[in-house]
PDB file of C-alpha atoms in Angstrom:
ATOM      1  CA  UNK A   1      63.787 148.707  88.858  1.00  0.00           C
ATOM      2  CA  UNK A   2      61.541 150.537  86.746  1.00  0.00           C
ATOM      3  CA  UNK A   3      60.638 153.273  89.149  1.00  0.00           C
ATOM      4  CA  UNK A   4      64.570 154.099  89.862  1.00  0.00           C
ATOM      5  CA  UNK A   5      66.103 156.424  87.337  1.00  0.00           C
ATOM      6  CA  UNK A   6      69.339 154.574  85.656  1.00  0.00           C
ATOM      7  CA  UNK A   7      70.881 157.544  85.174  1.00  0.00           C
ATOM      8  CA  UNK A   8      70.700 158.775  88.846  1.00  0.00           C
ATOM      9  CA  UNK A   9      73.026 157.804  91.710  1.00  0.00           C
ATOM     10  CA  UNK A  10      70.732 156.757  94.651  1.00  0.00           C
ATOM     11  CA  UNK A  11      71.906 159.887  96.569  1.00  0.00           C
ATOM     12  CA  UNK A  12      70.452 162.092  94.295  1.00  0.00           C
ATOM     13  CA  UNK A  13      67.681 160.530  93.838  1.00  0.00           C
ATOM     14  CA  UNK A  14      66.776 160.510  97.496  1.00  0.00           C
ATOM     15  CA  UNK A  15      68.031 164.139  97.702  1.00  0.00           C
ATOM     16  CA  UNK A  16      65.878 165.335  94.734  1.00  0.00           C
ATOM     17  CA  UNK A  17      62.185 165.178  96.602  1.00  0.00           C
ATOM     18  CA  UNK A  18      64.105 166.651  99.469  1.00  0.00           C
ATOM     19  CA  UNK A  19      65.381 169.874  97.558  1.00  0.00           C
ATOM     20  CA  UNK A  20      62.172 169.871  95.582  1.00  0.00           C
ATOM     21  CA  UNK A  21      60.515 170.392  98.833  1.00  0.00           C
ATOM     22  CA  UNK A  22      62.399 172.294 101.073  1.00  0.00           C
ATOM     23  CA  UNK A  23      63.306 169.280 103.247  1.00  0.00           C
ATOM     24  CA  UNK A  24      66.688 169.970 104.523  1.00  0.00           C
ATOM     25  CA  UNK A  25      68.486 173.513 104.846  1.00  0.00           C
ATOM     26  CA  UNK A  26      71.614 172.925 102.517  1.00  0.00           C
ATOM     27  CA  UNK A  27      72.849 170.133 100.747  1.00  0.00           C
ATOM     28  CA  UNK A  28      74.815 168.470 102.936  1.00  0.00           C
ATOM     29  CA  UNK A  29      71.934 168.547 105.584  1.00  0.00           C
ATOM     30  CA  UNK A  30      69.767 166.706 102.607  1.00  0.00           C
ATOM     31  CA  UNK A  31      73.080 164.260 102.225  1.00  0.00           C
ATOM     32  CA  UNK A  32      72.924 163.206 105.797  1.00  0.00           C
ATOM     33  CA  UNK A  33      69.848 162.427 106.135  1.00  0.00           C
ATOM     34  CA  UNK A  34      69.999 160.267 102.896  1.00  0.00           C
ATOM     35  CA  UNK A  35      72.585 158.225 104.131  1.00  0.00           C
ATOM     36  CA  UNK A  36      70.579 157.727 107.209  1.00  0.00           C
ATOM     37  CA  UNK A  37      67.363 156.829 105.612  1.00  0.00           C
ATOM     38  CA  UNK A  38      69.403 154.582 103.672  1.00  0.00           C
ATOM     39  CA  UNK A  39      71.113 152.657 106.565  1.00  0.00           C
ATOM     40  CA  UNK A  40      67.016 152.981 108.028  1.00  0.00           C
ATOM     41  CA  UNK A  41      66.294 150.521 105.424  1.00  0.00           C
ATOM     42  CA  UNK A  42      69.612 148.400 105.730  1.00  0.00           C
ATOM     43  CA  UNK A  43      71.780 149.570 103.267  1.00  0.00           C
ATOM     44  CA  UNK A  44      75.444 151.188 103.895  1.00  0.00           C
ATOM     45  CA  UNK A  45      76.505 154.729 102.767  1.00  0.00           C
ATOM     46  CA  UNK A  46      78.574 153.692 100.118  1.00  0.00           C
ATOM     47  CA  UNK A  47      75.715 152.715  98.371  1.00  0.00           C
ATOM     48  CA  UNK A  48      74.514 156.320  98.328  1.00  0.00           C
ATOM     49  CA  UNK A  49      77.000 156.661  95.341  1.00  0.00           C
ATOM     50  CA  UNK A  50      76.267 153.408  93.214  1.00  0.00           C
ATOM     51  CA  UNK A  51      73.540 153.673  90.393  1.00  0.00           C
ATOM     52  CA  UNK A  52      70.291 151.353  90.709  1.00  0.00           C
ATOM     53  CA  UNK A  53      71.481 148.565  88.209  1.00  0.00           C
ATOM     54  CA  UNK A  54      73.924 147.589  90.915  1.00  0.00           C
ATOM     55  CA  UNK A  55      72.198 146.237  93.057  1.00  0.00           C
ATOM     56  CA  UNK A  56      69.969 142.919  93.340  1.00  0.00           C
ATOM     57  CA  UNK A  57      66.050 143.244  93.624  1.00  0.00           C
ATOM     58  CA  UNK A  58      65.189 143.341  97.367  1.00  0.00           C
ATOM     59  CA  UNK A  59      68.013 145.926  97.764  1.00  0.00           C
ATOM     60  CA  UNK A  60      66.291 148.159  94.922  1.00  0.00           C
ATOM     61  CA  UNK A  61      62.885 147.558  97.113  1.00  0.00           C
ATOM     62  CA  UNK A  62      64.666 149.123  99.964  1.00  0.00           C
ATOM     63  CA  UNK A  63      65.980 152.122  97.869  1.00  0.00           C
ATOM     64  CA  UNK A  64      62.649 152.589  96.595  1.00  0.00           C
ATOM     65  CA  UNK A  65      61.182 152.578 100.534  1.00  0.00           C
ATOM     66  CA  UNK A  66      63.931 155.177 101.463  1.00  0.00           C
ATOM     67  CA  UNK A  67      63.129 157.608  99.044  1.00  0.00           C
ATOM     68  CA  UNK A  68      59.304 157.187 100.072  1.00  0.00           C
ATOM     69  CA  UNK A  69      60.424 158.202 103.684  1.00  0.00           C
ATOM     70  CA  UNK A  70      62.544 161.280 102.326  1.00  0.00           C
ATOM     71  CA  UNK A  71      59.374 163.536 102.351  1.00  0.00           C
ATOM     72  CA  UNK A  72      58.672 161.913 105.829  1.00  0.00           C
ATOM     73  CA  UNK A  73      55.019 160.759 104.987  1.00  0.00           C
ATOM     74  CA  UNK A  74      52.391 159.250 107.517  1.00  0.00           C
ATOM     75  CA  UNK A  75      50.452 157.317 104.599  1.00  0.00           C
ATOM     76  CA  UNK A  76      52.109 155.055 102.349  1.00  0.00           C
ATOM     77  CA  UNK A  77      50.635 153.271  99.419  1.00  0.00           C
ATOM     78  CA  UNK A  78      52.490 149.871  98.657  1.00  0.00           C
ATOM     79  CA  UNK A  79      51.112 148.327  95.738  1.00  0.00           C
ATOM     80  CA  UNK A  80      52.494 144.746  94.866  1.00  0.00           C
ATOM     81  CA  UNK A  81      55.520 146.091  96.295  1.00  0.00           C
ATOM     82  CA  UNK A  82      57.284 142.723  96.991  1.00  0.00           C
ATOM     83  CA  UNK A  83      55.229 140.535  94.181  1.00  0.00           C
ATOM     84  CA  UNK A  84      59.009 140.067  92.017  1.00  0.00           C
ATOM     85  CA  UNK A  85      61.222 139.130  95.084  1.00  0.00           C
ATOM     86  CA  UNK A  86      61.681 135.385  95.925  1.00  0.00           C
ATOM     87  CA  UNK A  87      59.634 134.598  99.453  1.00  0.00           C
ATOM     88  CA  UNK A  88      63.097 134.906 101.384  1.00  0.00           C
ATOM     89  CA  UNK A  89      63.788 138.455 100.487  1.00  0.00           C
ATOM     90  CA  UNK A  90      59.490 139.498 100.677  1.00  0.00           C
ATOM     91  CA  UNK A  91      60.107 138.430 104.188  1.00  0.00           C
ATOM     92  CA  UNK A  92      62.784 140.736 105.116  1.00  0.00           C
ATOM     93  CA  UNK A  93      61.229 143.559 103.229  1.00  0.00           C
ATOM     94  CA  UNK A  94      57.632 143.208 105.077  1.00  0.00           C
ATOM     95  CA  UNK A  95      59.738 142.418 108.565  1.00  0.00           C
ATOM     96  CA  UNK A  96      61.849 145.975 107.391  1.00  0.00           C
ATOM     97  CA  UNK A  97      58.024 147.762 106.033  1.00  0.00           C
ATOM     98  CA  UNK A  98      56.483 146.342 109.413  1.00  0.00           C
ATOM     99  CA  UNK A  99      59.427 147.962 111.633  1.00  0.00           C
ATOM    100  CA  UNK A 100      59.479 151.213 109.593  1.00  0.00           C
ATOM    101  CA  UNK A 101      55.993 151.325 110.391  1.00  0.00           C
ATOM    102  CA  UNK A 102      56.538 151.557 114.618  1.00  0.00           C
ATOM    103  CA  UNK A 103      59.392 153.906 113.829  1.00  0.00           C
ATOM    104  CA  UNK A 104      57.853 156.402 111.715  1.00  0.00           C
ATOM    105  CA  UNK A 105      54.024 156.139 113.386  1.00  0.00           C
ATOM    106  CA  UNK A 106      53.313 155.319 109.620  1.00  0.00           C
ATOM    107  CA  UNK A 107      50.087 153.720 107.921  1.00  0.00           C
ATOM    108  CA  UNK A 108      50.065 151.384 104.952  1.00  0.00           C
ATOM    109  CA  UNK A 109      47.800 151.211 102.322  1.00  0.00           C
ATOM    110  CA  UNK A 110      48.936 147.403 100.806  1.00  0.00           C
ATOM    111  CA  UNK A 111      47.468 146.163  97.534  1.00  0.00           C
ATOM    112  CA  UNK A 112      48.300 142.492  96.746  1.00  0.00           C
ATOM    113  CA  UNK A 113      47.011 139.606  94.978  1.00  0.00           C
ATOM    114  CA  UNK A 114      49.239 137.290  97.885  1.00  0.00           C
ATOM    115  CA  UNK A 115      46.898 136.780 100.569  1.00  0.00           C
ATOM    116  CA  UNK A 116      49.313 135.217 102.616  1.00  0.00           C
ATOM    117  CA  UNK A 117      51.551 138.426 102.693  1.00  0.00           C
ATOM    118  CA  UNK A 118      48.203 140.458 103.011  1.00  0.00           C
ATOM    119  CA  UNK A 119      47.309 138.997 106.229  1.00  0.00           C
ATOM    120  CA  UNK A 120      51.146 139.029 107.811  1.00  0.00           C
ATOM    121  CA  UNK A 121      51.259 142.826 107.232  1.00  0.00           C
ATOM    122  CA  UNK A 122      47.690 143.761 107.719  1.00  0.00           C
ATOM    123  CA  UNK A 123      45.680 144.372 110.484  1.00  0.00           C
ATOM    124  CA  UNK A 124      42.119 145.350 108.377  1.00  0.00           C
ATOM    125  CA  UNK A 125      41.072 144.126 104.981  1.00  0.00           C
ATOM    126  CA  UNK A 126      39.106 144.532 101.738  1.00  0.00           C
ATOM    127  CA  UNK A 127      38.639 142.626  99.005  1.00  0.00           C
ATOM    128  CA  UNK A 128      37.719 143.738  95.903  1.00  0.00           C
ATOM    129  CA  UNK A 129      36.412 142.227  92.755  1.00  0.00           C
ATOM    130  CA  UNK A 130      36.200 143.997  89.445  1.00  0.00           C
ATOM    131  CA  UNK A 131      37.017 147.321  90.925  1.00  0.00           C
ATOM    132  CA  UNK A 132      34.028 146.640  93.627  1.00  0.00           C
ATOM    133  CA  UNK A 133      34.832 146.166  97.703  1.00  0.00           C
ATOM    134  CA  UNK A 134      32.712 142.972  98.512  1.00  0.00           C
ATOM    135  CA  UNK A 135      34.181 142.111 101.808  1.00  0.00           C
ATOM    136  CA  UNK A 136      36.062 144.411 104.658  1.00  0.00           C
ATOM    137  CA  UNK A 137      36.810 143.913 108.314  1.00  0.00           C
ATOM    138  CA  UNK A 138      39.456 142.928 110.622  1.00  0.00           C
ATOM    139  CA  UNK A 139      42.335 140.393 108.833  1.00  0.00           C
ATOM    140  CA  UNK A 140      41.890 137.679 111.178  1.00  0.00           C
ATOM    141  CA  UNK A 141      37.809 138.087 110.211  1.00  0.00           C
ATOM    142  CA  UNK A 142      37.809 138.330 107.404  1.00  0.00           C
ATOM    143  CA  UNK A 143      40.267 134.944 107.129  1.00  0.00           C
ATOM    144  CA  UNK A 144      38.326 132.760 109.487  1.00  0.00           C
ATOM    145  CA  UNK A 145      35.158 133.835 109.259  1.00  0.00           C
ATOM    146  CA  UNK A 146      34.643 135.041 105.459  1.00  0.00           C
ATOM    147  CA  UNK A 147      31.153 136.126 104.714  1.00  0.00           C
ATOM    148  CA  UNK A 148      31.275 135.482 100.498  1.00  0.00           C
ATOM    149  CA  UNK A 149      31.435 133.254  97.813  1.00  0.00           C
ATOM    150  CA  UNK A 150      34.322 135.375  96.457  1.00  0.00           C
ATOM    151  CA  UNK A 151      36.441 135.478  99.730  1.00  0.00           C
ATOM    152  CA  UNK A 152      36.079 131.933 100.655  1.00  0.00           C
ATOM    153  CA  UNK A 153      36.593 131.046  97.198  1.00  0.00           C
ATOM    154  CA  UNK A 154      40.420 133.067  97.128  1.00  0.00           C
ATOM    155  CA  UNK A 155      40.873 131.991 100.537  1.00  0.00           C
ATOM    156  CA  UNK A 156      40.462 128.450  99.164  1.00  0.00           C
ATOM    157  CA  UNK A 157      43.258 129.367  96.959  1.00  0.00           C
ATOM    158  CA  UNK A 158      45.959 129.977  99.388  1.00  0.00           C
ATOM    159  CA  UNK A 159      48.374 126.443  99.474  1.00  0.00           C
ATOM    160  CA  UNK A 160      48.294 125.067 103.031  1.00  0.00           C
ATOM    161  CA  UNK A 161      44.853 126.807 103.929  1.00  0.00           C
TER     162      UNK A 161
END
């Protein structure tokens, strides 16, 4: 919620990055291609006029991923970007991230501190402690065969594992 401007209608805040940089030749080029990016992410085009506090969490995550795709980027960095939703929405929002990401050829930098969600949308790892990389390698690697203390000790963490 933070990182939407109250005082902003979602159109124009998708349509500000886009005029900022010359995405778009006139306005209502910029306009249709919000509304597009915004049913991209499953919203509806009426919600191109609403302000952020209207809407619930997860659909604020998906605002926040369809301005992100207004300067059509290849690199995204999501950090702890479904940590506040409940489990039921962080699944549609990595299923939605994970489907963006064949659509628009994109690549995902994904900082969490939910394994579980880290290995679902990742396909190589690091893990870091204190600001230091101590482990990296393929997911699958790094979760069955982890070669620290550290690792095994937050894989030990996860409930179920």
């Amino acid at each position: 919620f933070a990182s939407l401007n109250p005082r902003m209608s979602v159109g124009q805040m998708l349509m500000e990055p886009m005029k900022v940089f010359k995405i778009g030749k006139s306005k209502q080029e910029r306009k249709e291609k919000a509304i597009h990016l915004l049913q991209t992410v499953g919203l509806e085009e009426r919600h191109f006029y609403r302000n952020p506090r209207a809407f619930s969490g997860g659909q604020r995550q998906r605002i926040a991923i369809a301005r992100a795709l207004t300067l059509e980027p290849k690199f995204i960095i999501c950090d702890e970007s479904v940590s506040s939703l409940d489990v039921s929405v962080q699944a549609q929002i990595l299923n939605l991230l994970l489907d963006l990401q064949q659509q628009f050829d994109l690549t995902y930098l994904f900082i969490s501190h939910d394994l579980s969600v880290v290995r679902y949308v990742s396909d190589r790892i690091m893990v870091m402690k204190e600001g230091v990389v101590v482990e990296s390698g393929p997911t699958e690697s790094v979760f069955h065969q982890p070669q620290t203390e550290y690792t095994k000790k937050l894989l030990s963490a996860i409930p179920g594992w």
